[in-house]
Tab-separated table of C-alpha atoms in Angstrom:
chain	number	residue	atom	x	y	z
A	704	MET	CA	43.934	-102.989	-52.774
A	705	GLU	CA	45.946	-104.569	-50.009
A	706	SER	CA	44.454	-103.916	-46.595
A	707	GLY	CA	46.080	-101.027	-44.771
A	708	ILE	CA	47.690	-99.510	-47.860
A	709	ILE	CA	46.242	-96.211	-49.032
A	710	VAL	CA	46.723	-94.869	-52.565
A	711	ILE	CA	46.462	-91.102	-52.952
A	712	ALA	CA	46.247	-89.634	-56.461
A	713	VAL	CA	48.355	-86.497	-56.859
A	714	THR	CA	47.340	-84.523	-59.951
A	715	GLY	CA	48.039	-81.227	-61.646
A	716	GLU	CA	50.324	-78.752	-59.939
A	717	LEU	CA	51.583	-79.530	-56.458
A	718	ASP	CA	52.291	-75.958	-55.402
A	719	ALA	CA	51.772	-73.621	-52.436
A	720	LEU	CA	47.983	-73.821	-52.837
A	721	VAL	CA	47.645	-77.573	-53.265
A	722	ALA	CA	50.497	-78.912	-51.109
A	723	PRO	CA	48.812	-78.027	-47.781
A	724	LYS	CA	45.679	-79.884	-48.948
A	725	LEU	CA	47.761	-82.975	-49.726
A	726	LYS	CA	49.370	-82.676	-46.289
A	727	GLU	CA	45.899	-82.537	-44.721
A	728	VAL	CA	44.762	-85.653	-46.607
A	729	MET	CA	47.915	-87.517	-45.601
A	730	ASN	CA	47.530	-86.411	-41.967
A	731	LYS	CA	43.948	-87.726	-41.858
A	732	HIS	CA	45.135	-91.151	-42.988
A	733	ILE	CA	48.112	-91.157	-40.623
A	734	ASP	CA	45.914	-90.063	-37.700
A	735	THR	CA	43.639	-93.075	-38.290
A	736	GLY	CA	46.593	-95.471	-38.371
A	737	ASP	CA	47.018	-95.764	-42.128
A	738	ILE	CA	50.789	-95.377	-42.276
A	739	ARG	CA	51.479	-97.230	-45.520
A	740	LEU	CA	50.834	-94.690	-48.254
A	741	ILE	CA	51.331	-94.727	-52.013
A	742	LEU	CA	51.321	-91.442	-53.900
A	743	ASP	CA	50.200	-91.985	-57.502
A	744	CYS	CA	51.810	-89.131	-59.433
A	745	HIS	CA	50.717	-90.200	-62.917
A	746	ASN	CA	48.952	-86.885	-63.572
A	747	LEU	CA	51.332	-84.644	-61.629
A	748	VAL	CA	52.719	-81.928	-63.911
A	749	HIS	CA	54.531	-79.627	-61.457
A	750	ILE	CA	55.960	-79.783	-57.948
A	751	ASN	CA	57.491	-76.887	-56.034
A	752	SER	CA	59.922	-76.730	-53.138
A	753	LEU	CA	57.174	-76.317	-50.516
A	754	ALA	CA	55.536	-79.531	-51.695
A	755	MET	CA	58.873	-81.359	-51.690
A	756	GLY	CA	59.439	-80.264	-48.104
A	757	ILE	CA	55.991	-81.465	-47.085
A	758	LEU	CA	56.615	-84.855	-48.695
A	759	ARG	CA	59.980	-85.206	-46.937
A	760	GLY	CA	58.423	-84.257	-43.605
A	761	LYS	CA	55.547	-86.713	-43.970
A	762	LEU	CA	57.957	-89.493	-44.967
A	763	GLN	CA	60.046	-88.886	-41.864
A	764	ALA	CA	56.923	-88.788	-39.673
A	765	VAL	CA	55.493	-92.084	-40.934
A	766	LYS	CA	58.862	-93.852	-40.822
A	767	GLU	CA	59.180	-92.889	-37.152
A	768	ILE	CA	55.978	-94.839	-36.448
A	769	GLY	CA	56.787	-97.832	-38.665
A	770	GLY	CA	55.160	-96.732	-41.913
A	771	ASP	CA	56.374	-95.622	-45.319
A	772	ILE	CA	55.402	-93.558	-48.344
A	773	LYS	CA	56.065	-94.918	-51.830
A	774	ILE	CA	55.850	-92.910	-55.051
A	775	ILE	CA	54.494	-94.394	-58.279
A	776	ARG	CA	54.125	-93.480	-61.933
A	777	LEU	CA	56.281	-90.346	-62.142
A	778	ASN	CA	56.471	-88.787	-65.582
A	779	ASN	CA	59.902	-87.967	-67.028
A	780	HIS	CA	59.739	-84.282	-66.056
A	781	ILE	CA	58.881	-84.940	-62.405
A	782	GLN	CA	61.366	-87.841	-62.262
A	783	THR	CA	64.100	-85.446	-63.427
A	784	ILE	CA	63.173	-82.999	-60.655
A	785	PHE	CA	63.230	-85.814	-58.076
A	786	ASP	CA	66.657	-86.883	-59.380
A	787	MET	CA	68.108	-83.360	-59.324
A	788	ILE	CA	66.868	-82.611	-55.802
A	789	GLY	CA	67.780	-86.042	-54.436
A	790	LEU	CA	64.239	-87.156	-53.630
A	791	ASP	CA	64.915	-90.319	-55.630
A	792	GLU	CA	67.357	-91.304	-52.872
A	793	ILE	CA	64.847	-90.595	-50.094
A	794	PHE	CA	61.680	-92.106	-51.567
A	795	GLU	CA	61.188	-95.531	-53.079
A	796	ILE	CA	59.834	-94.919	-56.584
A	797	TYR	CA	57.986	-97.587	-58.568
A	798	ALA	CA	56.550	-97.813	-62.056
A	799	THR	CA	53.316	-99.503	-60.948
A	800	GLU	CA	50.987	-99.698	-57.986
A	801	GLU	CA	51.490	-103.460	-57.858
A	802	GLU	CA	55.258	-103.059	-57.411
A	803	ALA	CA	54.760	-100.518	-54.636
A	804	VAL	CA	52.233	-102.722	-52.824
A	805	GLU	CA	54.585	-105.703	-53.097
A	806	SER	CA	57.409	-103.636	-51.599
A	807	PHE	CA	55.431	-103.239	-48.366
A	808	LYS	CA	55.493	-107.013	-47.783
């Protein structure tokens, strides 16, 4: 993995119980200066509005300090949700980790 780029696997249901835990994990990385994050959503099966809000907020926070959050490997169901809500226009979404890493260069 490219130095300074952190990949976080997001699995299962990203709901009111799990979303705050993801926020905590992301905050720990951001607090230590890791502001280039990739969220691997290959095994994500559900995302709710709370989780979407957390993702938007974290994206805004890292962009303000020169970082970014990329999304990779969305399944068709989650991609459709991202498209309907407009998250596909806010986040850069890639098919592979390699493409996301390359986009940071």
